[in-house]
Coordinates of C-alpha atoms and ligand atoms in Angstrom, one line a residue:
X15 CA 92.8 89.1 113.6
X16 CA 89.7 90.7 115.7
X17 CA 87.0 91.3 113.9
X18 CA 87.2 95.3 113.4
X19 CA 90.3 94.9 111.7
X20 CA 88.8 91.7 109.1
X21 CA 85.7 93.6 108.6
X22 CA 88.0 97.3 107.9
X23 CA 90.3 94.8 105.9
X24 CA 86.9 93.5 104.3
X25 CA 85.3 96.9 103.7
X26 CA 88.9 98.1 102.2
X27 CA 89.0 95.2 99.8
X28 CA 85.0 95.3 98.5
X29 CA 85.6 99.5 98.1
X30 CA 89.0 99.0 96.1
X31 CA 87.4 96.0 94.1
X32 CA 84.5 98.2 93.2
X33 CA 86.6 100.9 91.9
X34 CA 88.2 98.3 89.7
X35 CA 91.7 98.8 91.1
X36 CA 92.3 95.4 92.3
X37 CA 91.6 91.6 91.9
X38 CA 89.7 90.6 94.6
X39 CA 91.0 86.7 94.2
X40 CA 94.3 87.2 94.5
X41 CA 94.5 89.0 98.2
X42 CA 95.3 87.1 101.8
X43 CA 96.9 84.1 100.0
X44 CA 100.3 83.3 100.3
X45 CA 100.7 85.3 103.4
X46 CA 104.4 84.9 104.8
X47 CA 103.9 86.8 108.4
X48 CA 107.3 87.6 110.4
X49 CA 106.4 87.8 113.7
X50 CA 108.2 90.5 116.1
X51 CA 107.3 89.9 119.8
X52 CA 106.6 92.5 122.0
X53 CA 110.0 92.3 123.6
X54 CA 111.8 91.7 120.7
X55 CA 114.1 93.7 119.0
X56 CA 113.0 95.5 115.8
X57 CA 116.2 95.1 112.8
X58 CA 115.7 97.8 110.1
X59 CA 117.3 97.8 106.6
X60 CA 117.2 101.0 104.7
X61 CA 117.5 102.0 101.0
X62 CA 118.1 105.3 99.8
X63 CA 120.1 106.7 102.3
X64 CA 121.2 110.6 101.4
X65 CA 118.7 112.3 102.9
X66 CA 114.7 111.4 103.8
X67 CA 115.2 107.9 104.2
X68 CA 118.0 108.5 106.7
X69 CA 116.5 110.7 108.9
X70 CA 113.2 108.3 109.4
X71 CA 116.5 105.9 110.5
X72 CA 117.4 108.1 112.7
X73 CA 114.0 108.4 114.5
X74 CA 113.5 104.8 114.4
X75 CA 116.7 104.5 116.0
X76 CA 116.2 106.8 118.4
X77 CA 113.9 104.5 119.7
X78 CA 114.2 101.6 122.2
X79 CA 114.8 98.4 121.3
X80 CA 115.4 99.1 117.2
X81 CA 118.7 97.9 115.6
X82 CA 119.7 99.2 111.7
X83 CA 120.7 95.9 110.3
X84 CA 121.5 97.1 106.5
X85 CA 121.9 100.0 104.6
X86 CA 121.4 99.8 101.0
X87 CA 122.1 103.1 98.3
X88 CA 123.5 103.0 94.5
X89 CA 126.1 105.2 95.7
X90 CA 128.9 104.1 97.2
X91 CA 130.1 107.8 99.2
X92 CA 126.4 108.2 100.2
X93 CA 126.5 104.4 101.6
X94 CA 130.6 104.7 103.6
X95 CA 128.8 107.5 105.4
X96 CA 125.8 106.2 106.5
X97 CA 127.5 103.2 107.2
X98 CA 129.6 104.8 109.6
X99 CA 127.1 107.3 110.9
X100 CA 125.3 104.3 112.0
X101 CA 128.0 102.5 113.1
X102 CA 129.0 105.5 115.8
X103 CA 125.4 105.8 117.1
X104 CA 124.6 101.7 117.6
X105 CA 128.1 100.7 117.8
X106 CA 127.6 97.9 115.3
X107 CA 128.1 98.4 111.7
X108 CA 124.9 97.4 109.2
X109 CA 125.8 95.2 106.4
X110 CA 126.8 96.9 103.3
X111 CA 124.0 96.7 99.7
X112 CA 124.5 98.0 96.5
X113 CA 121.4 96.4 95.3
X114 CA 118.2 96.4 97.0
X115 CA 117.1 92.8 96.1
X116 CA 120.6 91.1 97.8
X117 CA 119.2 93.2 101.1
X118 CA 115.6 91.3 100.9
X119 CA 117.5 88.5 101.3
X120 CA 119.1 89.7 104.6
X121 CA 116.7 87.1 107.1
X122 CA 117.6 89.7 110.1
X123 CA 115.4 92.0 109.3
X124 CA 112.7 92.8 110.0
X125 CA 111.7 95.7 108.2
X126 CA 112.9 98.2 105.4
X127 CA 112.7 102.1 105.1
X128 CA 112.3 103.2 101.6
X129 CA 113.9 106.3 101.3
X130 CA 114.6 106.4 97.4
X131 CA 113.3 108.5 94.3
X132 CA 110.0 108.2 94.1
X133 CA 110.1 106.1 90.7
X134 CA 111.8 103.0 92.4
X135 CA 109.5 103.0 95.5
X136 CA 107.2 100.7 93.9
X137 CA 109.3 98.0 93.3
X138 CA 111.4 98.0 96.2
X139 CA 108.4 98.0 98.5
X140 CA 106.6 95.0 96.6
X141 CA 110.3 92.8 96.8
X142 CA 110.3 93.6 101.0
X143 CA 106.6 92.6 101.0
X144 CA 107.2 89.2 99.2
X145 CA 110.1 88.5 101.5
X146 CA 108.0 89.2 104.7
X147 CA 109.4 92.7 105.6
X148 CA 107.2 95.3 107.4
X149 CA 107.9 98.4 104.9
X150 CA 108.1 102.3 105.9
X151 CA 107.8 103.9 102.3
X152 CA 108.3 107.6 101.4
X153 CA 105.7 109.6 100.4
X154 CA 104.4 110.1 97.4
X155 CA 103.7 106.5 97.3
X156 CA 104.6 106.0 93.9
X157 CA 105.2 107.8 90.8
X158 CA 102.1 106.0 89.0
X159 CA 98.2 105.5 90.0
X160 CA 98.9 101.2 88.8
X161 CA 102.5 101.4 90.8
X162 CA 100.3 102.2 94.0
X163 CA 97.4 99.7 93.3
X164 CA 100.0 97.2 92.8
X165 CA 101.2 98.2 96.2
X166 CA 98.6 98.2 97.7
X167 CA 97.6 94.0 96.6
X168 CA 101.1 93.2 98.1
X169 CA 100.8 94.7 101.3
X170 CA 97.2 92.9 101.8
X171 CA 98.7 90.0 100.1
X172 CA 101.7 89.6 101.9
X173 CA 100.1 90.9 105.2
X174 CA 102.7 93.5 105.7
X175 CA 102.6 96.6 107.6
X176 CA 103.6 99.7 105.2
X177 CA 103.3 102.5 106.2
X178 CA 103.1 106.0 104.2
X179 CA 105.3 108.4 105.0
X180 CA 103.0 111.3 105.3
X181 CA 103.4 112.0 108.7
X182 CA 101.1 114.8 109.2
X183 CA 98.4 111.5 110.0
X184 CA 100.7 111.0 113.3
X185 CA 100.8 115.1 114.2
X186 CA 98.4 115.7 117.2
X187 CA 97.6 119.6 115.7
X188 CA 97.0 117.7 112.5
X189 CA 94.7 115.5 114.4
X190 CA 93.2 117.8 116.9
X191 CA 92.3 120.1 113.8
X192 CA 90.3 116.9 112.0
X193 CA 88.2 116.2 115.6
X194 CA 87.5 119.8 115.6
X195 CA 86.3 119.8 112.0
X196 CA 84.1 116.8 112.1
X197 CA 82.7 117.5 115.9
X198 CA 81.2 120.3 113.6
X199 CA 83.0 123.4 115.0
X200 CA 83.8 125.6 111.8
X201 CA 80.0 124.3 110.8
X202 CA 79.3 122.2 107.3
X203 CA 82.6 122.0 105.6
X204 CA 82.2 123.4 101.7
X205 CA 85.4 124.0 100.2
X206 CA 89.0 123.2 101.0
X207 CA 91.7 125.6 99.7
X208 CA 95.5 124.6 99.5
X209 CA 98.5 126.5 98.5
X210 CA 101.9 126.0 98.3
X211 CA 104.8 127.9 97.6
X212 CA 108.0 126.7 97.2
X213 CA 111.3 128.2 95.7
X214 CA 112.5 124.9 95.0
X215 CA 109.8 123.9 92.7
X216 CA 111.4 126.1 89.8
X217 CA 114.1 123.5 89.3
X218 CA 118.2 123.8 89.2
X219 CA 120.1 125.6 86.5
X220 CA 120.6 123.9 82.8
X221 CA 123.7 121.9 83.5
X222 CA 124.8 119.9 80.6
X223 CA 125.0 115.8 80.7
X224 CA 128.8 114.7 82.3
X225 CA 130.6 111.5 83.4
X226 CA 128.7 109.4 86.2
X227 CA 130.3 110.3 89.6
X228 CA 132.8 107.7 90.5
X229 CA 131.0 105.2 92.9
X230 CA 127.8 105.4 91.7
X231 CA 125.7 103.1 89.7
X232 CA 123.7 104.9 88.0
X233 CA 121.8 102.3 86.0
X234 CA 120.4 101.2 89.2
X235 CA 119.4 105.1 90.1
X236 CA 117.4 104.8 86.7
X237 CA 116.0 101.4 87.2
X238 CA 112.4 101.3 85.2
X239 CA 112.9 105.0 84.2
X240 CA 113.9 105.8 81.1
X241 CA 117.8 105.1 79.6
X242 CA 119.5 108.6 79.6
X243 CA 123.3 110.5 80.3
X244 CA 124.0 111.4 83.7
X245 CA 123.2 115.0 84.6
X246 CA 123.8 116.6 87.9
X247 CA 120.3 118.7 88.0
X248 CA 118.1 115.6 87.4
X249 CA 119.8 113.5 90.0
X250 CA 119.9 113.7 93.8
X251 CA 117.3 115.9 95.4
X252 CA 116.7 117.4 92.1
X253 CA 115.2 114.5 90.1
X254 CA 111.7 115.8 91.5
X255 CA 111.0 118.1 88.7
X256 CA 111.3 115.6 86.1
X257 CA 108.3 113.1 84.8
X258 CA 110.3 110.1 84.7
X259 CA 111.5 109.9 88.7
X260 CA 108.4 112.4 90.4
X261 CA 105.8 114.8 89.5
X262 CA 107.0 118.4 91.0
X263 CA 105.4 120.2 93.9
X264 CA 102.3 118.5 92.9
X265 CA 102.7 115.3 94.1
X266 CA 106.1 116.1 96.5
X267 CA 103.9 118.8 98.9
X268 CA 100.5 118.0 97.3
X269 CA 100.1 114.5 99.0
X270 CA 100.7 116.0 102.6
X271 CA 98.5 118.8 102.6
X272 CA 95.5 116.8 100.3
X273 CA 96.2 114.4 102.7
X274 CA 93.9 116.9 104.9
X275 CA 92.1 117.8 102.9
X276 CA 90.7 114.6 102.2
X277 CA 90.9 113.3 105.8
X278 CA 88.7 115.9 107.1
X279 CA 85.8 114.2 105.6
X280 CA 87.5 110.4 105.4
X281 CA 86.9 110.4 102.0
X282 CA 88.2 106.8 100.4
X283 CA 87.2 107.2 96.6
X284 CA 88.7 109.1 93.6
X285 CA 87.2 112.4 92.8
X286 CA 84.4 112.7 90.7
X287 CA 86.3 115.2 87.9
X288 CA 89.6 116.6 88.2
X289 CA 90.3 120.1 86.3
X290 CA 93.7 122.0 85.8
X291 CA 95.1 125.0 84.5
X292 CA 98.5 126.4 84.4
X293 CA 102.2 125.2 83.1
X294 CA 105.6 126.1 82.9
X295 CA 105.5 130.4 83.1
X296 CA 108.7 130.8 84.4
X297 CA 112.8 130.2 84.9
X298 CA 112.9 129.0 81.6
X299 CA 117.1 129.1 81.9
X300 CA 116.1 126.1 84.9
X301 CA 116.0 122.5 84.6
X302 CA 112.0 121.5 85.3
X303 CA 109.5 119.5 83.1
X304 CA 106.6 119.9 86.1
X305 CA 104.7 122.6 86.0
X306 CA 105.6 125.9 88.1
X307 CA 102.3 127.1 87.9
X308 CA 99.5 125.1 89.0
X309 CA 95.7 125.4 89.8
X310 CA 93.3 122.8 90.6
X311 CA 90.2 121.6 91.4
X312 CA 88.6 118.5 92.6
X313 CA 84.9 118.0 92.4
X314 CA 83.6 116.5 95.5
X315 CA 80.6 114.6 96.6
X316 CA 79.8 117.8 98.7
X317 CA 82.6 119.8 98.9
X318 CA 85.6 121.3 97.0
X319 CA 89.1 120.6 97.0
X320 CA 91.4 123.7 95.2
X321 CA 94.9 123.9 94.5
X322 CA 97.0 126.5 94.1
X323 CA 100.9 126.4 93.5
X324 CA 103.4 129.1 91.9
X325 CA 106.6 128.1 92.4
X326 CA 109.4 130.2 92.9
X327 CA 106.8 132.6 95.2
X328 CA 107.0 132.6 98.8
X329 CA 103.9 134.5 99.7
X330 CA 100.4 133.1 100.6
X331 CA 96.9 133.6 101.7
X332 CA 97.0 134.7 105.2
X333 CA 100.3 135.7 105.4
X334 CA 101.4 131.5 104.6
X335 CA 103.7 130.2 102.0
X336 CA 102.1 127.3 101.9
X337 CA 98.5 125.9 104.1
X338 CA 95.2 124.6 104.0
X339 CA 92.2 126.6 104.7
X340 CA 89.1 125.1 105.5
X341 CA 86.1 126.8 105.0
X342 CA 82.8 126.3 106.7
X343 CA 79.6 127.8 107.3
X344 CA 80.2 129.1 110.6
X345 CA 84.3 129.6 110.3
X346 CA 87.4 129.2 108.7
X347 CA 90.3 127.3 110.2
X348 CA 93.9 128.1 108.7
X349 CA 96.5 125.6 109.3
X350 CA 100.5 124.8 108.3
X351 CA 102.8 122.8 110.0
X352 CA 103.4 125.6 112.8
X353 CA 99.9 125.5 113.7
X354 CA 96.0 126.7 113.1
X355 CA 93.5 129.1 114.2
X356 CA 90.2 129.6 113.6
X357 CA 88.2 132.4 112.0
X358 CA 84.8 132.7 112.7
X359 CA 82.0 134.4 110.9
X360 CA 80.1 137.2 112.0
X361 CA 76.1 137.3 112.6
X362 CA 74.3 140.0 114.0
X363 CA 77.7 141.4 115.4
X364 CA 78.2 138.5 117.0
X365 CA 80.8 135.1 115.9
X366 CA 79.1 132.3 115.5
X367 CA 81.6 130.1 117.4
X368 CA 84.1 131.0 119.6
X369 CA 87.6 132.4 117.8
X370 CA 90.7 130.6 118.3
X371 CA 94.0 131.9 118.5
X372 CA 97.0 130.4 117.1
X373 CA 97.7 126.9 118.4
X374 CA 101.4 125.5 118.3
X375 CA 102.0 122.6 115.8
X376 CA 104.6 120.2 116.8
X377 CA 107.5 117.5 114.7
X378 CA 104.8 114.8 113.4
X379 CA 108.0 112.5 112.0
X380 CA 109.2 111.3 115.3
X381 CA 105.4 109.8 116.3
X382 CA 104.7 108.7 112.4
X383 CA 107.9 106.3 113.4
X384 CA 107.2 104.9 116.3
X385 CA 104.0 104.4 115.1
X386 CA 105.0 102.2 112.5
X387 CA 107.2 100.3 115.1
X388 CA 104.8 99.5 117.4
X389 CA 102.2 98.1 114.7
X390 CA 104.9 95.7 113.4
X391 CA 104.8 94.4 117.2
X392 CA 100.7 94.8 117.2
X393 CA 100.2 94.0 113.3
X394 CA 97.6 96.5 113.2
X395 CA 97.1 99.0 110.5
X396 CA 99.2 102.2 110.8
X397 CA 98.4 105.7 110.7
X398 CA 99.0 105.9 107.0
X399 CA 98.1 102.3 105.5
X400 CA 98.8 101.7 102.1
X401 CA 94.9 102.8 100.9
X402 CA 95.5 106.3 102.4
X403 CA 98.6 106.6 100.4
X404 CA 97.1 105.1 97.1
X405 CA 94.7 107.5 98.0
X406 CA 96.1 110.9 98.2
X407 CA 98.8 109.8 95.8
X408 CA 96.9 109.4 93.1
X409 CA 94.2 112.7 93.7
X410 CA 98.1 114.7 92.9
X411 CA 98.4 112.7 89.9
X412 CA 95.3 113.1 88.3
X413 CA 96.2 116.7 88.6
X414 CA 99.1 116.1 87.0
X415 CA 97.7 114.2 83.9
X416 CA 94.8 117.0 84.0
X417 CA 97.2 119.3 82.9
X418 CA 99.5 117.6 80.8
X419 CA 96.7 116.7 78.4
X420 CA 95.0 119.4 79.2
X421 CA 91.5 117.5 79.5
X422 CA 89.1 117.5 81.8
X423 CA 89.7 114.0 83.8
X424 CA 86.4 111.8 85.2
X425 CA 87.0 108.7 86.4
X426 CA 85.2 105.2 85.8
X427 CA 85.3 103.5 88.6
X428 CA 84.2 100.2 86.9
X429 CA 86.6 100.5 84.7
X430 CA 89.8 101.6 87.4
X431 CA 90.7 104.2 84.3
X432 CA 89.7 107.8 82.7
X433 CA 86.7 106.0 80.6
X434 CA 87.5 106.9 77.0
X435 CA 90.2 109.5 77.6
X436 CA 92.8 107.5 75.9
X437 CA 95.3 110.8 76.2
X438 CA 94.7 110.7 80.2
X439 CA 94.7 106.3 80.4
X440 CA 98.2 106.2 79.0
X441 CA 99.6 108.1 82.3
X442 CA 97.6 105.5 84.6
X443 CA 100.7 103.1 84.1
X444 CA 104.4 103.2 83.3
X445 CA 106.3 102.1 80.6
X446 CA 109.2 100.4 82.7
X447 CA 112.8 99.5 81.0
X448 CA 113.7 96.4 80.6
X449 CA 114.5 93.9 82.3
X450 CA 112.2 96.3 85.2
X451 CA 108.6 95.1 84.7
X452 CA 105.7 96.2 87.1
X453 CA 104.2 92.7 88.0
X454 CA 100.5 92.0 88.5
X455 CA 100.0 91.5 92.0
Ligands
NAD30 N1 107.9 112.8 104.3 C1 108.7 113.9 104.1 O1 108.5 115.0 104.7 C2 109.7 113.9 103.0 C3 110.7 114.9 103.0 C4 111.7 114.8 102.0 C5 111.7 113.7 101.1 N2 110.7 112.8 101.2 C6 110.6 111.7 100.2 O2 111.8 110.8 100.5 C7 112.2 110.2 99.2 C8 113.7 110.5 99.0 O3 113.9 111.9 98.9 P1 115.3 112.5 99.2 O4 115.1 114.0 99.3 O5 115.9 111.8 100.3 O6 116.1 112.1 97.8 P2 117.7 112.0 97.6 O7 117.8 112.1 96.1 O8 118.3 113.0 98.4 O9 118.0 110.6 98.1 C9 117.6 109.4 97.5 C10 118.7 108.3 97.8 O10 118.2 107.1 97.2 C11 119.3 106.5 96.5 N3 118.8 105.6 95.5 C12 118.3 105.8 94.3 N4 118.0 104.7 93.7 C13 118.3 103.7 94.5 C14 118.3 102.3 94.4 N5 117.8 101.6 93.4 N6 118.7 101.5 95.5 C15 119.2 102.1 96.6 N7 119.3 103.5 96.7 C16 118.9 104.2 95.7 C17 120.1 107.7 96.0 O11 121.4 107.3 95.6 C18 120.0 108.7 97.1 O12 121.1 108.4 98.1 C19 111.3 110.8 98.2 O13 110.3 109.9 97.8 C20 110.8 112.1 98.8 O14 109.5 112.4 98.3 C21 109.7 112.8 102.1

């Protein structure tokens, strides 16, 4: 290890031990490294295959020297065609999982793509940690602030690289736009404003519960959520709007664009007070227990961080459905995934810096993958480590919890909870369903 990356692993450990979020004895022992050579071949297991989690496959396969060696999902016409898929494009058929922990097992591989619900990402990346597998985990990173802490011991434990998916950390726009920022270019940063509009955020229609598809094992789609009947609008690509498996636009959009929001200033602590406003206004004859209508805010060390979502909207500040504006003394630079320009201010008729005119953004999944390959070969931290995606993950859930008990939320740091906002503390963990329990790591 060279002694940047112990004294960042160091510095990572002391900040997260200070906020009382892990234990500080527990980390770097029982380490279990799998070593990849730089010439070696990289085998890839996946679970959750339907949709996300296959198409980070697919850019992982697309890339030299990387095998897909397993493919787990719950559901078994989801799993024939993947399996095939895969087996047309590497010529070799991955072994066949119904269950995620028989997969772990699998000694070939060397890594694991988590492309589930967001409720189950938790516990599938802590079982491919234990059993020495680098992990590539969907964003958010977990449905819960204690699911992400606890991911966050394992990987440091374990010495695992996991990476985040949040992509926008590998986009060179994203990361041209943050060198801009802090080489002090729009001037001191004050406030950040975010918005995001999304039709899909008002839910599907009211279906009522029916027979499991054939195939599909749906107690294992549940896993630590909550025993219920099957119903077609709470289950794939549609379980977002519902508490038990995600937390709405909130956390699903929230944690890539916060994501720059906080990066533009590197911050690595919680926010001083979270405060939200809004609820469910609309499409009342659609399935959705998030909220449609959001507004948030974030008080910062020295700056602000709003939020601003209303589902079911397609319309924006400056002409966006959905962006980040950051404002600064001297300019404003508006960005979305297509790009930024900058907006400078006027002074005695003249701009204070120069203007820019829109700049091109490019695909950021592609580079977020092969990042993650090449630090399994290099074993150093990727773009997105597991603190970034604690990170973000759990500014969008405090917003979340703001609202739903409708309190103002300050964290105690000492304390890793809401201090004595019992209301706000219960959301902090997750009651799992036995025989699921979230182990201390
Ligand atoms: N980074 C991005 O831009 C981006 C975009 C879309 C989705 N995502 C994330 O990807 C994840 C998956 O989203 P999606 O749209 O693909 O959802 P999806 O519902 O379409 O697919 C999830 C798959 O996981 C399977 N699954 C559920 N429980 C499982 C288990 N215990 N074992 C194995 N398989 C299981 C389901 O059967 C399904 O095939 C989410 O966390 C989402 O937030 C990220």
């Amino acid at each position: 290890m060279t002694s940047s990356r112990r004294k960042f692993l160091s510095n990572t450990t002391k900040i997260a031990a200070s906020a009382g979020l892990i234990p500080v004895v527990s980390l770097f022992t029982k380490a279990n490294p799998k070593h990849v050579s730089a010439n070696d071949k990289i085998v890839v297991g996946l679970v959750g295959a339907r949709n996300m989690g296959f198409g980070i496959l697919n850019h992982a396969l697309n890339q030299p020297g990387v095998e897909c060696g397993a493919i787990c999902d719950i559901d078994d016409s989801v799993l024939d065609e993947r399996i095939e898929e895969v087996k047309i494009k590497q010529g070799k058929k991955p072994t066949r999982y119904k269950d995620f922990r028989k997969l772990m097992e699998n000694k070939d591989l060397d890594a694991v793509i988590v492309g589930t619900p967001d409720h189950w990402h938790c516990l599938v990346t802590l079982a491919a940690c234990e059993a020495g597998k680098d992990v590539y985990v969907e964003k958010p990173m977990a449905n819960s602030i204690e699911e992400c802490n606890a991911m966050v011991n394992a990987a440091r434990k374990y010495k695992r690289v996991v990476q985040v998916g949040q992509q926008q950390r590998s986009g060179n726009h994203w990361i041209e736009i943050m060198e801009r920022i802090k080489s002090g270019k729009i001037g001191q940063l004050r406030k950040v404003q975010i918005w995001a509009n999304f039709n899909y955020g008002i839910g599907q229609p009211v279906v009522p519960d029916s027979a499991v598809p054939e195939g599909v094992d749906f107690n294992m789609w549940l896993g630590p959520a909550p025993e219920r009947s099957f119903n077609k609008s709470r289950f794939h690509g549609s379980w977002r709007m519902f508490w038990d498996y995600g937390g709405g636009l909130m956390t699903d959009w929230g944690v890539h664009l916060i994501d720059m929001a906080l990066w533009a200033k590197d911050v690595n602590t919680f926010p001083i007070a979270t405060v939200a406003t809004g609820g469910n206004f609309a499409y009342p004859e659609n399935a959705h227990e998030t909220f449609d209508t959001m507004s948030v805010s974030w008080q910062m060390k020295d700056y602000a961080i709003n939020w601003e979502h209303t589902a079911g909207t397609q319309n924006g500040p400056y002409g966006r459905s959905y962006g980040l504006a950051f404002i600064g003394n001297d300019a404003t630079l508006v960005t979305d995934r297509s790009g930024y320009e900058l907006f400078p201010e006027l002074e005695n008729g003249k701009y204070k810096v120069p203007a820019i005119p829109k700049q091109s953004g490019r695909e950021t999944h592609e580079p977020h993958v092969q990042n993650f390959l090449e630090c399994i070969k290099s074993r150093k931290d990727p773009n997105c480590n597991v603190e970034t995606g604690r990170m973000v993950a759990s500014y969008a859930h405090m917003a979340n919890i703001a609202l739903r008990t409708n309190t103002r939320l300050d964290w105690n740091s000492s304390k890793g909870n809401f201090g004595k906002n019992e209301k706000a503390n219960i959301y902090i963990t997750p009651s799992y369903r036995d025989p699921w329990k979230l182990p201390k790591i």
